[in-house]
JSON list of C-alpha atoms in Angstrom, two decimals:
[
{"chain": "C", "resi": 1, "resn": "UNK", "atom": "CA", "xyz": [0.00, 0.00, 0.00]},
{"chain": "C", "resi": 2, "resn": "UNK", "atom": "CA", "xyz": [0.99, 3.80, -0.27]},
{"chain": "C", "resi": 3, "resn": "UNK", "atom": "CA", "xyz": [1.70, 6.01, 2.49]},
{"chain": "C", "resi": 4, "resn": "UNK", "atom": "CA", "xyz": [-1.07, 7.96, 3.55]},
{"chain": "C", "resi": 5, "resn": "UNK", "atom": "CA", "xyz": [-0.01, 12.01, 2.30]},
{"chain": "C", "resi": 6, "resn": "UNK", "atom": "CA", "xyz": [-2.23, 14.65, 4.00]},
{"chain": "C", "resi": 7, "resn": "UNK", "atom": "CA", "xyz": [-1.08, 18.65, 4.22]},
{"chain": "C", "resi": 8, "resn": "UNK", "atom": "CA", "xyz": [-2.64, 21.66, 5.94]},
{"chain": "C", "resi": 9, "resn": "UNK", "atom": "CA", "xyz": [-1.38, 25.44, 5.59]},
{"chain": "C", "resi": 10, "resn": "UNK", "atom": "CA", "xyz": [-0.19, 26.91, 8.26]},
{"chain": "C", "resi": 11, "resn": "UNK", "atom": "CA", "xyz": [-0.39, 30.53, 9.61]},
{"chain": "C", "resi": 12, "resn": "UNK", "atom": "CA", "xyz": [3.19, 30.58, 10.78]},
{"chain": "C", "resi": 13, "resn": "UNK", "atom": "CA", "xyz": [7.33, 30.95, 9.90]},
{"chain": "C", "resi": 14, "resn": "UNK", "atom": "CA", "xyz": [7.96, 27.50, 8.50]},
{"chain": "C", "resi": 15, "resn": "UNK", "atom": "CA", "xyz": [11.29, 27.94, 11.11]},
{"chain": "C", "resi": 16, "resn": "UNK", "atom": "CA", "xyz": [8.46, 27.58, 13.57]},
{"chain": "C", "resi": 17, "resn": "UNK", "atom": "CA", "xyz": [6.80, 25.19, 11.94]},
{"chain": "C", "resi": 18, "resn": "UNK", "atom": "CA", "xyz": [9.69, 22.88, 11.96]},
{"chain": "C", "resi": 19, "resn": "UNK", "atom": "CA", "xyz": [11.04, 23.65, 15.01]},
{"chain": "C", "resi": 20, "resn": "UNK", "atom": "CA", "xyz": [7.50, 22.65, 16.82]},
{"chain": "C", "resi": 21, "resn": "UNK", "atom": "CA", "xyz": [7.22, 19.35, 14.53]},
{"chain": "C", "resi": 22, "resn": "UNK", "atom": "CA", "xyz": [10.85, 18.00, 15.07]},
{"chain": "C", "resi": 23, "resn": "UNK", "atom": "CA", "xyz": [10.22, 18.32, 18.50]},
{"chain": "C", "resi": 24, "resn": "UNK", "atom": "CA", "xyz": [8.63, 15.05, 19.83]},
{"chain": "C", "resi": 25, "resn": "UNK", "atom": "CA", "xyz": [7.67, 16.25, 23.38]},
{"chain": "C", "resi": 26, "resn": "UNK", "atom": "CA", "xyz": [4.59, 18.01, 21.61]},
{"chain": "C", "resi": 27, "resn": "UNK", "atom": "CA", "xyz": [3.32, 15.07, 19.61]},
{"chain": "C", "resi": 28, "resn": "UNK", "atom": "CA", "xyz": [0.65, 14.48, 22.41]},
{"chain": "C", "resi": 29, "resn": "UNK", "atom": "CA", "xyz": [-0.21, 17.90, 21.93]},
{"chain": "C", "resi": 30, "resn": "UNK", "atom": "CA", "xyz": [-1.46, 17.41, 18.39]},
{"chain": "C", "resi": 31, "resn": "UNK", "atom": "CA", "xyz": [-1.76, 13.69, 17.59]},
{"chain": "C", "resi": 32, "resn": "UNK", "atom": "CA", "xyz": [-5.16, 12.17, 18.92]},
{"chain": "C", "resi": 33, "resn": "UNK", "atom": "CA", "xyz": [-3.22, 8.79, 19.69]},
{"chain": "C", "resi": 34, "resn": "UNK", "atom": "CA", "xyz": [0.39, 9.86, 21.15]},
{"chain": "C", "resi": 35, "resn": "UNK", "atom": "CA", "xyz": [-0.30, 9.24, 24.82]},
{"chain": "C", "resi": 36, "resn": "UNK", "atom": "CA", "xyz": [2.98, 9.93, 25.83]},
{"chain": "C", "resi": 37, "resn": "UNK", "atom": "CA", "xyz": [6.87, 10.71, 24.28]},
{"chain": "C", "resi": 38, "resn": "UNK", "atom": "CA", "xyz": [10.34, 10.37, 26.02]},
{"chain": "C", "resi": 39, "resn": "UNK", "atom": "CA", "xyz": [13.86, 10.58, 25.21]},
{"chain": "C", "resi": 40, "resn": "UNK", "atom": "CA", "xyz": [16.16, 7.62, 24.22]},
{"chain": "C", "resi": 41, "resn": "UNK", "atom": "CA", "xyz": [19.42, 8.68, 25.49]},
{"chain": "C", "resi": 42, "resn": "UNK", "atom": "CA", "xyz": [20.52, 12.52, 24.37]},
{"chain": "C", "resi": 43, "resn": "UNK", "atom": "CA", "xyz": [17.21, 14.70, 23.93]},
{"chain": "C", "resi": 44, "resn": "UNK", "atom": "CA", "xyz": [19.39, 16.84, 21.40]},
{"chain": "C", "resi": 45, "resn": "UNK", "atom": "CA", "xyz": [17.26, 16.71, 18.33]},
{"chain": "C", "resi": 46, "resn": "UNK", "atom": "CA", "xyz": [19.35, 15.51, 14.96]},
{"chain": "C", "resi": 47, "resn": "UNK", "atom": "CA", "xyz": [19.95, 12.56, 12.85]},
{"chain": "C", "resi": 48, "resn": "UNK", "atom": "CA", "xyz": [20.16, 9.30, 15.03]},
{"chain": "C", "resi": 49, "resn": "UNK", "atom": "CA", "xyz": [18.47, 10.94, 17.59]},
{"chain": "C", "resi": 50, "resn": "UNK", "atom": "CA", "xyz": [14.96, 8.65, 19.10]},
{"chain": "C", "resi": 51, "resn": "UNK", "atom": "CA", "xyz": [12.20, 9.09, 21.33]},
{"chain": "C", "resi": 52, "resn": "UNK", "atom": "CA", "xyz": [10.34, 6.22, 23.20]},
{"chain": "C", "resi": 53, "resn": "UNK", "atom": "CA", "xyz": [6.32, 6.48, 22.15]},
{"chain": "C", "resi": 54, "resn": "UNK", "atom": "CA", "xyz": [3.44, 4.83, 23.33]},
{"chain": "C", "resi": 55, "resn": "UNK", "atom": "CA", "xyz": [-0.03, 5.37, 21.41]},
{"chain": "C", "resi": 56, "resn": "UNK", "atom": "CA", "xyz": [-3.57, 4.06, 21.94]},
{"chain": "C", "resi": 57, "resn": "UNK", "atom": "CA", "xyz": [-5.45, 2.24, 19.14]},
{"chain": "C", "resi": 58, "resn": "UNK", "atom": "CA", "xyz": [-8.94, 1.17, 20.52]},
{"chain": "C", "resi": 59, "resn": "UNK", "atom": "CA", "xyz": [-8.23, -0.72, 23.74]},
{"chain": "C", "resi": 60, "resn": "UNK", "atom": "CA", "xyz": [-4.81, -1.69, 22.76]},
{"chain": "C", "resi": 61, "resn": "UNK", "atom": "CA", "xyz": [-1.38, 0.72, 23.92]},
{"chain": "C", "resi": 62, "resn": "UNK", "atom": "CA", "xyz": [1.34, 0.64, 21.21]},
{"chain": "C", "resi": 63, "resn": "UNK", "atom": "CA", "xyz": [4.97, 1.42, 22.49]},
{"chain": "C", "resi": 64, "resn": "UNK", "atom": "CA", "xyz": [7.63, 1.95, 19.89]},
{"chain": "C", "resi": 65, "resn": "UNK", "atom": "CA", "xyz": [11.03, 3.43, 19.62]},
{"chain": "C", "resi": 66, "resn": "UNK", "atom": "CA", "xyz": [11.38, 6.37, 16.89]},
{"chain": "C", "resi": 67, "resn": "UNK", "atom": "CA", "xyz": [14.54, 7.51, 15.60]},
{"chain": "C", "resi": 68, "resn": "UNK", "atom": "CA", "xyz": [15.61, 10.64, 13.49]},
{"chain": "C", "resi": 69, "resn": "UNK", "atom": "CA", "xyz": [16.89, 9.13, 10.18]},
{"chain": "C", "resi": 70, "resn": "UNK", "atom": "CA", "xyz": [16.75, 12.50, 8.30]},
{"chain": "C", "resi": 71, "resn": "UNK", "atom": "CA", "xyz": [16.46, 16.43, 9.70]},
{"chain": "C", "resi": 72, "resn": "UNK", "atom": "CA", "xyz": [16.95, 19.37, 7.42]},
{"chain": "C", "resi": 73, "resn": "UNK", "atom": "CA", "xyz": [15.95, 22.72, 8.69]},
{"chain": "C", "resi": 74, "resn": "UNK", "atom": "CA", "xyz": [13.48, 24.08, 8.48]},
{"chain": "C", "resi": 75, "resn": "UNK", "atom": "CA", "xyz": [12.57, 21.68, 5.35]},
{"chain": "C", "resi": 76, "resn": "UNK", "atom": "CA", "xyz": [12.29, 17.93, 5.55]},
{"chain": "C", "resi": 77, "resn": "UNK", "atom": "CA", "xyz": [12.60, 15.50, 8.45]},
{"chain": "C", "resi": 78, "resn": "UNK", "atom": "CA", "xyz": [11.97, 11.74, 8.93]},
{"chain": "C", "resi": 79, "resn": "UNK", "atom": "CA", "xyz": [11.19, 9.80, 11.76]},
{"chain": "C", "resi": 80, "resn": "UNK", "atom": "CA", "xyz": [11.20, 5.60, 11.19]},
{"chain": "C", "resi": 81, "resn": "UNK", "atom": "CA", "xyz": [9.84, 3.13, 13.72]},
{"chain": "C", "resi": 82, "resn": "UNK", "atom": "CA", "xyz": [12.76, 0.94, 14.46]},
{"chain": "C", "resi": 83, "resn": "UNK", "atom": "CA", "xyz": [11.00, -1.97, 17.38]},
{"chain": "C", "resi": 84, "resn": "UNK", "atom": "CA", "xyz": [7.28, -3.36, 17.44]},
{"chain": "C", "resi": 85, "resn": "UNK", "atom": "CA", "xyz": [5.38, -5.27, 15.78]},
{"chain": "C", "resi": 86, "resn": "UNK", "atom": "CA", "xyz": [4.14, -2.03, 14.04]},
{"chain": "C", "resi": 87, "resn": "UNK", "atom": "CA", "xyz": [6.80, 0.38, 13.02]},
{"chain": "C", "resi": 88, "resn": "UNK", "atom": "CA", "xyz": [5.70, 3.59, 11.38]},
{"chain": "C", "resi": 89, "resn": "UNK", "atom": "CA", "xyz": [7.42, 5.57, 8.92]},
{"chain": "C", "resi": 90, "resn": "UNK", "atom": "CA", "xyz": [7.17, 9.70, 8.96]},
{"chain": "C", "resi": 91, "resn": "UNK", "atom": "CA", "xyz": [8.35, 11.97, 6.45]},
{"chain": "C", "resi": 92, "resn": "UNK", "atom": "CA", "xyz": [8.05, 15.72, 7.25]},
{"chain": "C", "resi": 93, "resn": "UNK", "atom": "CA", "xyz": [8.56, 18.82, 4.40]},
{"chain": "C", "resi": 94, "resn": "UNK", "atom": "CA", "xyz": [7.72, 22.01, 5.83]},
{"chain": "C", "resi": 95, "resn": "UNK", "atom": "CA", "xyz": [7.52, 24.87, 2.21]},
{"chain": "C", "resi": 96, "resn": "UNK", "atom": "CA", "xyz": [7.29, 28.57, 2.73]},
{"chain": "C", "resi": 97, "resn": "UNK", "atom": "CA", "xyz": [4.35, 30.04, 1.35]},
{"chain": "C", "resi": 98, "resn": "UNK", "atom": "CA", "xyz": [4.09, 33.98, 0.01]},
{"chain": "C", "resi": 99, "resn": "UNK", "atom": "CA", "xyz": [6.26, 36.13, 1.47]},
{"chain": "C", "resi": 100, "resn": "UNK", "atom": "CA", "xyz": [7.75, 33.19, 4.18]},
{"chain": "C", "resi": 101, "resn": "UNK", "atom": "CA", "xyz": [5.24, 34.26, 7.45]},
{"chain": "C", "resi": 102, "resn": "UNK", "atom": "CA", "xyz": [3.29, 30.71, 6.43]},
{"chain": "C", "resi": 103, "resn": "UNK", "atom": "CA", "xyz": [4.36, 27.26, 5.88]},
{"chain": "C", "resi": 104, "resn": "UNK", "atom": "CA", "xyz": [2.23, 23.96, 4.08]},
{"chain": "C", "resi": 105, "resn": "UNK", "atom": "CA", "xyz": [3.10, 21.08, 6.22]},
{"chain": "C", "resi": 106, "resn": "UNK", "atom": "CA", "xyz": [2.96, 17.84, 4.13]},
{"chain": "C", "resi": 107, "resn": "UNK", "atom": "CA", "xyz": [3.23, 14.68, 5.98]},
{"chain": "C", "resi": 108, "resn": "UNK", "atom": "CA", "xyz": [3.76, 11.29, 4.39]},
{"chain": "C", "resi": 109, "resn": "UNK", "atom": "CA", "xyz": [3.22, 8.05, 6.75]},
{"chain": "C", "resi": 110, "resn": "UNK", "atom": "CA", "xyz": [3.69, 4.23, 6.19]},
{"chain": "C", "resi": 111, "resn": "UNK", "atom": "CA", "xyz": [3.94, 1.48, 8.22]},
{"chain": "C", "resi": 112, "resn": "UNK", "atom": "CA", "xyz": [5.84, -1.89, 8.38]},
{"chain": "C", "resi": 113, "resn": "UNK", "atom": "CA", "xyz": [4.66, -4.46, 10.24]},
{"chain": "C", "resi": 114, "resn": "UNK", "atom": "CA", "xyz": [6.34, -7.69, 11.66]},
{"chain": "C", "resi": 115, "resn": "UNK", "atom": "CA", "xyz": [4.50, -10.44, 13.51]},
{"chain": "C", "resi": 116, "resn": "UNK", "atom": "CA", "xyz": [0.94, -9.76, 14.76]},
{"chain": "C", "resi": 117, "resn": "UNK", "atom": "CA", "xyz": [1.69, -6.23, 13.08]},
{"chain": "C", "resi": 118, "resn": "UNK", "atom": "CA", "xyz": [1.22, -7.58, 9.57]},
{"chain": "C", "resi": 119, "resn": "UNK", "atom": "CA", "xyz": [-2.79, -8.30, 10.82]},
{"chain": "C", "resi": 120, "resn": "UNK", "atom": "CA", "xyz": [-2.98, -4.95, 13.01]},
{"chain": "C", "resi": 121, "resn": "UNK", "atom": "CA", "xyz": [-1.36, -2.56, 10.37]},
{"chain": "C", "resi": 122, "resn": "UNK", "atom": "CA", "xyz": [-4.31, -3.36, 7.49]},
{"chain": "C", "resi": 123, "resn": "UNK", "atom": "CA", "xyz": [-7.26, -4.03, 10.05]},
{"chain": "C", "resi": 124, "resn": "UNK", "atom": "CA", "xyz": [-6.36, -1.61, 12.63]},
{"chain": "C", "resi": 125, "resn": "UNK", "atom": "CA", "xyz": [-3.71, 0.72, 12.18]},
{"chain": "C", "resi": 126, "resn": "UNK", "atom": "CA", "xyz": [-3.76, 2.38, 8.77]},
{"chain": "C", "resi": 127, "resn": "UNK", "atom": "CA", "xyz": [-7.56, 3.17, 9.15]},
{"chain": "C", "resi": 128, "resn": "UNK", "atom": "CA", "xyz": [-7.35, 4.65, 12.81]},
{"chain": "C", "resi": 129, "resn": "UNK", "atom": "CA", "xyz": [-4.41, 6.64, 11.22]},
{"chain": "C", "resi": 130, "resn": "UNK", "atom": "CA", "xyz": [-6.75, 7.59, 7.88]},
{"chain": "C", "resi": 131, "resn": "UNK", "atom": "CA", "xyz": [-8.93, 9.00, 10.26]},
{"chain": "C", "resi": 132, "resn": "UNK", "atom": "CA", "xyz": [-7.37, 10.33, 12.75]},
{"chain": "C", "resi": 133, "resn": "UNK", "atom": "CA", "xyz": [-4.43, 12.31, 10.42]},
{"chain": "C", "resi": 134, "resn": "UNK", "atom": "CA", "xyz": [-6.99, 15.29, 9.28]},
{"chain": "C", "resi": 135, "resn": "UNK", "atom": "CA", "xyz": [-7.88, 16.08, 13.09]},
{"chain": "C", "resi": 136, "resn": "UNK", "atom": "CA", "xyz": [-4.23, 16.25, 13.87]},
{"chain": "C", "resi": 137, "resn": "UNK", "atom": "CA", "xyz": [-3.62, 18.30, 10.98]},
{"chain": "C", "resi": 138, "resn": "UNK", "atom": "CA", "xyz": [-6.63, 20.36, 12.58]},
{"chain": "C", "resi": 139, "resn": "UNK", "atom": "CA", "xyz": [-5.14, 20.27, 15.78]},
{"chain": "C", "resi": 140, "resn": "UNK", "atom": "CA", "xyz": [-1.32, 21.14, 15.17]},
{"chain": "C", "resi": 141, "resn": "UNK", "atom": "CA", "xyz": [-2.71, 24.29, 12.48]},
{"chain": "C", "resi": 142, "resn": "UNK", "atom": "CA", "xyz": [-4.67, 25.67, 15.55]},
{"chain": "C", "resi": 143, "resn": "UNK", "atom": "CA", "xyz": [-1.97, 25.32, 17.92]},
{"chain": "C", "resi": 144, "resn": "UNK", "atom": "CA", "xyz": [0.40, 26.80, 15.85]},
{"chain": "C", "resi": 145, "resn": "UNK", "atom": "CA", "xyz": [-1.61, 29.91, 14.84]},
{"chain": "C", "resi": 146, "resn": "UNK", "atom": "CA", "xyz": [-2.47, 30.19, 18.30]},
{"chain": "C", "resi": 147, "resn": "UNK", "atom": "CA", "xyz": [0.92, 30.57, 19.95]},
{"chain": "C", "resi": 148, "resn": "UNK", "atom": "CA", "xyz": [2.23, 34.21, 20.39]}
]
């Protein structure tokens, strides 16, 4: 299957943009299903660097460990699953729009699945994340345009 592509415009610097999106502590803040986000090591934000996430799907809390595989300021990042059964797959580009004081966010996100992830990722996953991507979009535009 394809990875799932959604993007929202943004009232905002795409420097801040970026800067709020590469930053993992927030993810609870705008993603319906990120219960909660920690550092793996060094919280210094760059290639190699991971986070320790746990999400809810229905009934069922998903930990995983996500690491930085690519961070470009304020223009692309990616974020890859590396442990689970589900692993999910994030790529980032942040584009100025106009004169630079807003940003389109696009975000592209797959999955790979191992084990009882290869049932959970076409039954579960992808649709709770087809659904739930537009609210986060949603949510992180209204945070953003919201913050002084």
């Amino acid at each position: 299957m394809s990875a799932i592509r959604r993007s929202v415009e943004i009232s905002r610097r795409p420097e801040d943009v970026f800067s709020y999106l590469t930053d993992a502590s927030h993810m609870p803040e705008w993603q319906e299903s990120a219960l909660s986000v920690s550092p793996v090591g060094d919280a210094t934000v760059g290639v190699g660097s991971r986070v320790r996430v746990t999400r809810q799907m229905g009934r069922r809390r998903m930990p995983m460990t996500m690491e930085m595989r690519e961070y470009d300021p304020p223009r692309s990042f990616r974020m890859d699953g590396i442990d689970g059964p589900v692993r999910g797959h994030v790529h980032g580009t942040v584009e100025p729009i106009g004169d630079g004081e807003r940003s389109r966010v696009t975000l592209d996100l797959d999955f790979e699945s191992h084990g009882i992830g290869k049932v959970l990722v076409p039954l579960v996953v992808r649709p709770h994340a087809m659904k739930e991507m537009p609210k986060n979009e949603q949510h992180l535009k209204d945070i953003l345009e919201a913050r002084p």
